[in-house]
Short mmCIF file of N, CA, C and O in Angstrom, two decimals:
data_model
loop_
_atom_site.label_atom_id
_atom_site.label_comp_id
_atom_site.label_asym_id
_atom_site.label_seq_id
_atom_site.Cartn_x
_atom_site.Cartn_y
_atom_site.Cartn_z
N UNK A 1 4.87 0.88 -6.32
CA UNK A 1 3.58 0.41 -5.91
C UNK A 1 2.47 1.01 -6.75
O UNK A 1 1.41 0.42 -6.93
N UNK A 2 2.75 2.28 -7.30
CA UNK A 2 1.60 2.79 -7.49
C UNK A 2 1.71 2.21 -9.18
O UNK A 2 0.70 2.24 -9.89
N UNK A 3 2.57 1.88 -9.54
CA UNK A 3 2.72 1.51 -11.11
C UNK A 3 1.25 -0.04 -11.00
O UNK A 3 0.11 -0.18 -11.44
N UNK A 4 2.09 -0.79 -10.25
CA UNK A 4 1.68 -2.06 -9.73
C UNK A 4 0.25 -2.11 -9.70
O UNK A 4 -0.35 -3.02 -10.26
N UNK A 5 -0.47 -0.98 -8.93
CA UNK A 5 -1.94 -0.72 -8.64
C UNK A 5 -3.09 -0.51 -9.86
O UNK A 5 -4.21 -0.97 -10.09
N UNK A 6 -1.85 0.78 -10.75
CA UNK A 6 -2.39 0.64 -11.76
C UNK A 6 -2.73 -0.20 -12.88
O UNK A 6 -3.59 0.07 -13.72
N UNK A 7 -2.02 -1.19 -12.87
CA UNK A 7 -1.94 -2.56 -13.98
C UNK A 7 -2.78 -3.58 -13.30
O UNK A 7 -3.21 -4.33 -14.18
N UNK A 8 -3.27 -4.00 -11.95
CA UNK A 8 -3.83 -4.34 -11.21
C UNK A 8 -5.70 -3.83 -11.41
O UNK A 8 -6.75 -4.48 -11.47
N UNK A 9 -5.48 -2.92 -11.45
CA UNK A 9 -7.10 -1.59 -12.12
C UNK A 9 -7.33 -2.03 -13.58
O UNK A 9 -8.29 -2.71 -13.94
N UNK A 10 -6.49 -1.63 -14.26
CA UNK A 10 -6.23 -2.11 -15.72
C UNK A 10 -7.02 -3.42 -15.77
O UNK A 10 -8.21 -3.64 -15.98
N UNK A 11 -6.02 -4.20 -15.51
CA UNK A 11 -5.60 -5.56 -16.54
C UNK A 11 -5.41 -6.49 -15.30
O UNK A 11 -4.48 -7.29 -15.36
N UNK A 12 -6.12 -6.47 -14.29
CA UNK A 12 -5.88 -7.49 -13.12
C UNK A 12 -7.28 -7.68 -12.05
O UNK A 12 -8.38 -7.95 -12.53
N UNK A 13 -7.14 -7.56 -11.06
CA UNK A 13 -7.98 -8.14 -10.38
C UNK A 13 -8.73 -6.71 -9.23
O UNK A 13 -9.26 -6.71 -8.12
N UNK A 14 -8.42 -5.75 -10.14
CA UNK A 14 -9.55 -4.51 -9.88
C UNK A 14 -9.95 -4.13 -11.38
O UNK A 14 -10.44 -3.00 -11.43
N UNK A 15 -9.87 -4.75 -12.58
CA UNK A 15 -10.76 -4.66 -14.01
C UNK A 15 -11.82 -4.29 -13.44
O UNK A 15 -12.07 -4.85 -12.37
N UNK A 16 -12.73 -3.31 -13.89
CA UNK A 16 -14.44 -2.97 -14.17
C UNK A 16 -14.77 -2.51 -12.89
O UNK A 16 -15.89 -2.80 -12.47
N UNK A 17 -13.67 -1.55 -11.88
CA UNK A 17 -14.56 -1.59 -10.53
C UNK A 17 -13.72 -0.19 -10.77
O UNK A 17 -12.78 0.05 -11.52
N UNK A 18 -14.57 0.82 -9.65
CA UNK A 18 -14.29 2.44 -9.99
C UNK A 18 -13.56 2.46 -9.10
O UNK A 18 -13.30 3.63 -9.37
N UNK A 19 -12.74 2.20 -7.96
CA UNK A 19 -11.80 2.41 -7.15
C UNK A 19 -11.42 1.27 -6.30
O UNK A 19 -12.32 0.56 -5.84
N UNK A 20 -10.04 1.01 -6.01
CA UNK A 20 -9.50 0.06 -5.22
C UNK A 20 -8.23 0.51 -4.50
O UNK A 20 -7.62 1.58 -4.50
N UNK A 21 -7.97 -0.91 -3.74
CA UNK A 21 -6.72 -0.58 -2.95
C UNK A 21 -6.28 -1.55 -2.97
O UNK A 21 -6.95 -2.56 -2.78
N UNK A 22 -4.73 -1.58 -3.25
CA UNK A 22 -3.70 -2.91 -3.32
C UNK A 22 -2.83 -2.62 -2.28
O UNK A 22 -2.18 -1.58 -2.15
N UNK A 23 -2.84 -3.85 -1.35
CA UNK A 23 -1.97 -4.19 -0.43
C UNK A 23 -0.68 -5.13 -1.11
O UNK A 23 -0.76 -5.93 -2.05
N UNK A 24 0.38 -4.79 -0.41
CA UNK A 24 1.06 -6.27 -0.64
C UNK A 24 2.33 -6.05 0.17
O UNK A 24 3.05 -5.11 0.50
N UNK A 25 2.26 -7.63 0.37
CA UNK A 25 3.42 -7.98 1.81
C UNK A 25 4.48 -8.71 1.16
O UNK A 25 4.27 -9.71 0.47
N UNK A 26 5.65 -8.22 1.39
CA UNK A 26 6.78 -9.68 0.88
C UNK A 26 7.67 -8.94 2.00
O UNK A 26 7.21 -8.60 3.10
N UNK A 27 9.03 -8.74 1.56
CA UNK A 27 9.98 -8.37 2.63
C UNK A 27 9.73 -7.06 2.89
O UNK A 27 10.35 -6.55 3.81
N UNK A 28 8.79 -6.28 2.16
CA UNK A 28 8.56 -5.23 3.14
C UNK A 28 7.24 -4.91 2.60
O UNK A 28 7.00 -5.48 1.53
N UNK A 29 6.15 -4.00 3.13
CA UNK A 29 4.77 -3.69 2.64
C UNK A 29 4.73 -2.52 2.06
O UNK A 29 5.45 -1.54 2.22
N UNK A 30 3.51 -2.76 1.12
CA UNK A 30 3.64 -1.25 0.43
C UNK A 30 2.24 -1.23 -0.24
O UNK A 30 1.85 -2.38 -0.44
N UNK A 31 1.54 -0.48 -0.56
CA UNK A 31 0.18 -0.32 -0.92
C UNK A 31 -0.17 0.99 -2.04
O UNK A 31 0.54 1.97 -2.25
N UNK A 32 -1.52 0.65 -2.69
CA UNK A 32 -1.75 2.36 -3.37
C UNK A 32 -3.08 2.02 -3.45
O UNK A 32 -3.58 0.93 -3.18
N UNK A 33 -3.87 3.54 -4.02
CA UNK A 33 -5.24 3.93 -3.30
C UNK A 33 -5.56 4.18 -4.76
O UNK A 33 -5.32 5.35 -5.03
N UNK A 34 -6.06 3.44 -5.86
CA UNK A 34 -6.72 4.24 -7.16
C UNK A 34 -8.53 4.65 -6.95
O UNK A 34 -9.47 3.92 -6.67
N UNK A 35 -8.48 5.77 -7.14
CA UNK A 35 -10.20 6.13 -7.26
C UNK A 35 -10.18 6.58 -8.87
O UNK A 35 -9.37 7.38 -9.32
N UNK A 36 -11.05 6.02 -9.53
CA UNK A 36 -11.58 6.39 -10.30
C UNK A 36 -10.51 6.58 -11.48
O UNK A 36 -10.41 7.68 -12.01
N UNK A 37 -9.68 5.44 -11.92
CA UNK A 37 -8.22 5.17 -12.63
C UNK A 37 -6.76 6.24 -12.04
O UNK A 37 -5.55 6.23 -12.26
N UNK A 38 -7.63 7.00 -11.28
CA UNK A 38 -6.17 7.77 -10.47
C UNK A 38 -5.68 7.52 -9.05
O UNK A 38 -6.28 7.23 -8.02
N UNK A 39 -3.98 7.79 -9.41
CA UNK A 39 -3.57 6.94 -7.72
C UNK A 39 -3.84 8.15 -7.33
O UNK A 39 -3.38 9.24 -7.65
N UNK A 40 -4.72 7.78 -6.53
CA UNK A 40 -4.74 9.20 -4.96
C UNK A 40 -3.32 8.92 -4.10
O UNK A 40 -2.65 7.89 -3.95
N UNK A 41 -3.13 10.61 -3.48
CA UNK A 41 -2.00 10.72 -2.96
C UNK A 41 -2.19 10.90 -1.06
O UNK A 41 -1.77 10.47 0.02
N UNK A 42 -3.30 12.02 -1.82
CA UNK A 42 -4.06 12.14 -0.14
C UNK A 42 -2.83 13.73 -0.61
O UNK A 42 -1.96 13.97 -1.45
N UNK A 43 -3.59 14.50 0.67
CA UNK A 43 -2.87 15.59 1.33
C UNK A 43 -1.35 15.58 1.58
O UNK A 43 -0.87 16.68 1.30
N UNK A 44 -0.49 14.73 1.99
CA UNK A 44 0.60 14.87 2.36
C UNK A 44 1.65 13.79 1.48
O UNK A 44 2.81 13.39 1.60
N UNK A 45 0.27 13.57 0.37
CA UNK A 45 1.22 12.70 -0.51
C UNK A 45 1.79 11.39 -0.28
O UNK A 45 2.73 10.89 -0.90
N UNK A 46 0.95 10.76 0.93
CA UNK A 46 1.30 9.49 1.29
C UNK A 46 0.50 8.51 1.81
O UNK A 46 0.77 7.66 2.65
N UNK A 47 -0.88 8.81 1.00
CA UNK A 47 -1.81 7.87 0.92
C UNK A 47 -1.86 6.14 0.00
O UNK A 47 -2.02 5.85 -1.18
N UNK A 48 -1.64 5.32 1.26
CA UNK A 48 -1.45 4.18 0.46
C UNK A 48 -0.27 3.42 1.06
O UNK A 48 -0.16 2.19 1.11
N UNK A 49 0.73 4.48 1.57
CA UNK A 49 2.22 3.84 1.76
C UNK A 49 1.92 3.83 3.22
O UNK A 49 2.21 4.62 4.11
N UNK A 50 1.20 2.62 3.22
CA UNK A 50 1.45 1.29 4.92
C UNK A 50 2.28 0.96 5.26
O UNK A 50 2.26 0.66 6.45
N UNK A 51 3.83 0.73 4.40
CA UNK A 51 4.66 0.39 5.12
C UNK A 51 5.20 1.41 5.86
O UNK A 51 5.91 1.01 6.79
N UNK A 52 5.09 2.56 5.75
CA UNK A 52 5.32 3.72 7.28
C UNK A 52 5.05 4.27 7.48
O UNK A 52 5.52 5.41 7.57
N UNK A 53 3.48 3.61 7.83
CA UNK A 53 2.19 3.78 9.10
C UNK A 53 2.86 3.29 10.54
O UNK A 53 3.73 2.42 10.64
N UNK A 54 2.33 3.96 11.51
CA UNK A 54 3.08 4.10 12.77
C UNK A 54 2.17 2.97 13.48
O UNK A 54 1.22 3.55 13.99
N UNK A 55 2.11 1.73 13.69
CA UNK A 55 1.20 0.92 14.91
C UNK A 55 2.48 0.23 16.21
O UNK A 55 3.44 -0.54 16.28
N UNK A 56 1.48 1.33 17.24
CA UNK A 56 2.00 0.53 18.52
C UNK A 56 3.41 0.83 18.73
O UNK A 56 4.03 0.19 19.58
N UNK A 57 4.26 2.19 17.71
CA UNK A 57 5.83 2.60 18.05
C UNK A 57 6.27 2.05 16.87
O UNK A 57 7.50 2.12 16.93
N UNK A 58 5.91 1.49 15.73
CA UNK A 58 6.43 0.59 15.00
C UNK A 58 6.32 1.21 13.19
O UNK A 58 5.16 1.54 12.93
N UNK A 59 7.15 1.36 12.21
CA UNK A 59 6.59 1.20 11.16
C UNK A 59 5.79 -0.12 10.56
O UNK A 59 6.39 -1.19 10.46
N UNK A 60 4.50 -0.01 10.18
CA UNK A 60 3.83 -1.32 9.81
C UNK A 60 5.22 -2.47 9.05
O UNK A 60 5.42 -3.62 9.44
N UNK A 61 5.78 -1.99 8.28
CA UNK A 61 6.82 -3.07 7.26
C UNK A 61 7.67 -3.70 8.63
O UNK A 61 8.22 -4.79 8.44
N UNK A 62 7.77 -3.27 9.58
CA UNK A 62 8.85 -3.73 10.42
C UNK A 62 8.19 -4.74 11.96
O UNK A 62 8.63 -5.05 13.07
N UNK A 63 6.62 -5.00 11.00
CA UNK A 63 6.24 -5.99 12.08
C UNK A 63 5.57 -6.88 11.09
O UNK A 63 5.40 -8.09 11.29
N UNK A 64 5.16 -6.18 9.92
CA UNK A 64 3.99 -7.42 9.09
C UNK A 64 5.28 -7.59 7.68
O UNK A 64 4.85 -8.32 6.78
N UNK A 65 6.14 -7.24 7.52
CA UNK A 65 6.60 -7.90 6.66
C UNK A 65 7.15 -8.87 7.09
O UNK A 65 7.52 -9.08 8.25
N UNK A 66 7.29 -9.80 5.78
CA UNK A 66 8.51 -11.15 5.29
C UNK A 66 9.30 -11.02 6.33
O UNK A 66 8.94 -11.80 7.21
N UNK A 67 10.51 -10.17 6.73
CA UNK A 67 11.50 -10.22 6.86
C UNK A 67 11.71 -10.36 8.47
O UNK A 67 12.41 -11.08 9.18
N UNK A 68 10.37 -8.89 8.78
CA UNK A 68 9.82 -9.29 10.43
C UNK A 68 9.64 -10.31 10.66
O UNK A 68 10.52 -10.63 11.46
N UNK A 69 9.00 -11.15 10.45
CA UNK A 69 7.98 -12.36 10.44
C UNK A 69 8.61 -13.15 10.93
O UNK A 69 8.43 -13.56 12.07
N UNK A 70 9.74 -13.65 9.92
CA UNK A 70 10.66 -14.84 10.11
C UNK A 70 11.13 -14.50 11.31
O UNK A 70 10.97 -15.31 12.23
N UNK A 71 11.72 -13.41 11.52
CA UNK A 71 12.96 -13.00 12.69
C UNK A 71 12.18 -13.36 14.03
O UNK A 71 12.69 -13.64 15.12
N UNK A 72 10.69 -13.27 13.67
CA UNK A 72 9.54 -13.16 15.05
C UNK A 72 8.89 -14.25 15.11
O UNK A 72 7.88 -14.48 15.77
N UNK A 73 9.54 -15.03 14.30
CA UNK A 73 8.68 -16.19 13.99
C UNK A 73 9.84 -17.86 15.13
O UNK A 73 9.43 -19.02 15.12
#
């Protein structure tokens, strides 16, 4: 993800802006936090990684991903 974010900052659709955040959903979620061309990690080194963020008992990937979706769908 964090490769992804950076080429995204670069050469994509955060060009010319001093910090962003890339989400992205397919069969499972995953995200990164660049400030200022660097991926921030945060304190515990896991700033960015939504897919296991805790909502409601749940890792986020195991209700908003692809794979959830269908099964819930």
């Amino acid at each position: 993800m964090n490769a992804a974010a950076l080429g995204e900052y670069d050469h994509g659709a955060g060009k010319g802006n001093d910090s962003m955040l890339m989400m992205t959903i397919g069969t499972g979620t995953g995200g990164a936090v660049v400030i200022q061309g660097d991926v921030y990690h945060g304190y515990s080194r896991s700033a960015g990684e939504s897919g296991y963020m805790w909502v409601d008992g749940y890792h986020f990937q195991d209700i908003a991903g692809t794979t959830a979706l269908v099964a819930n769908s």
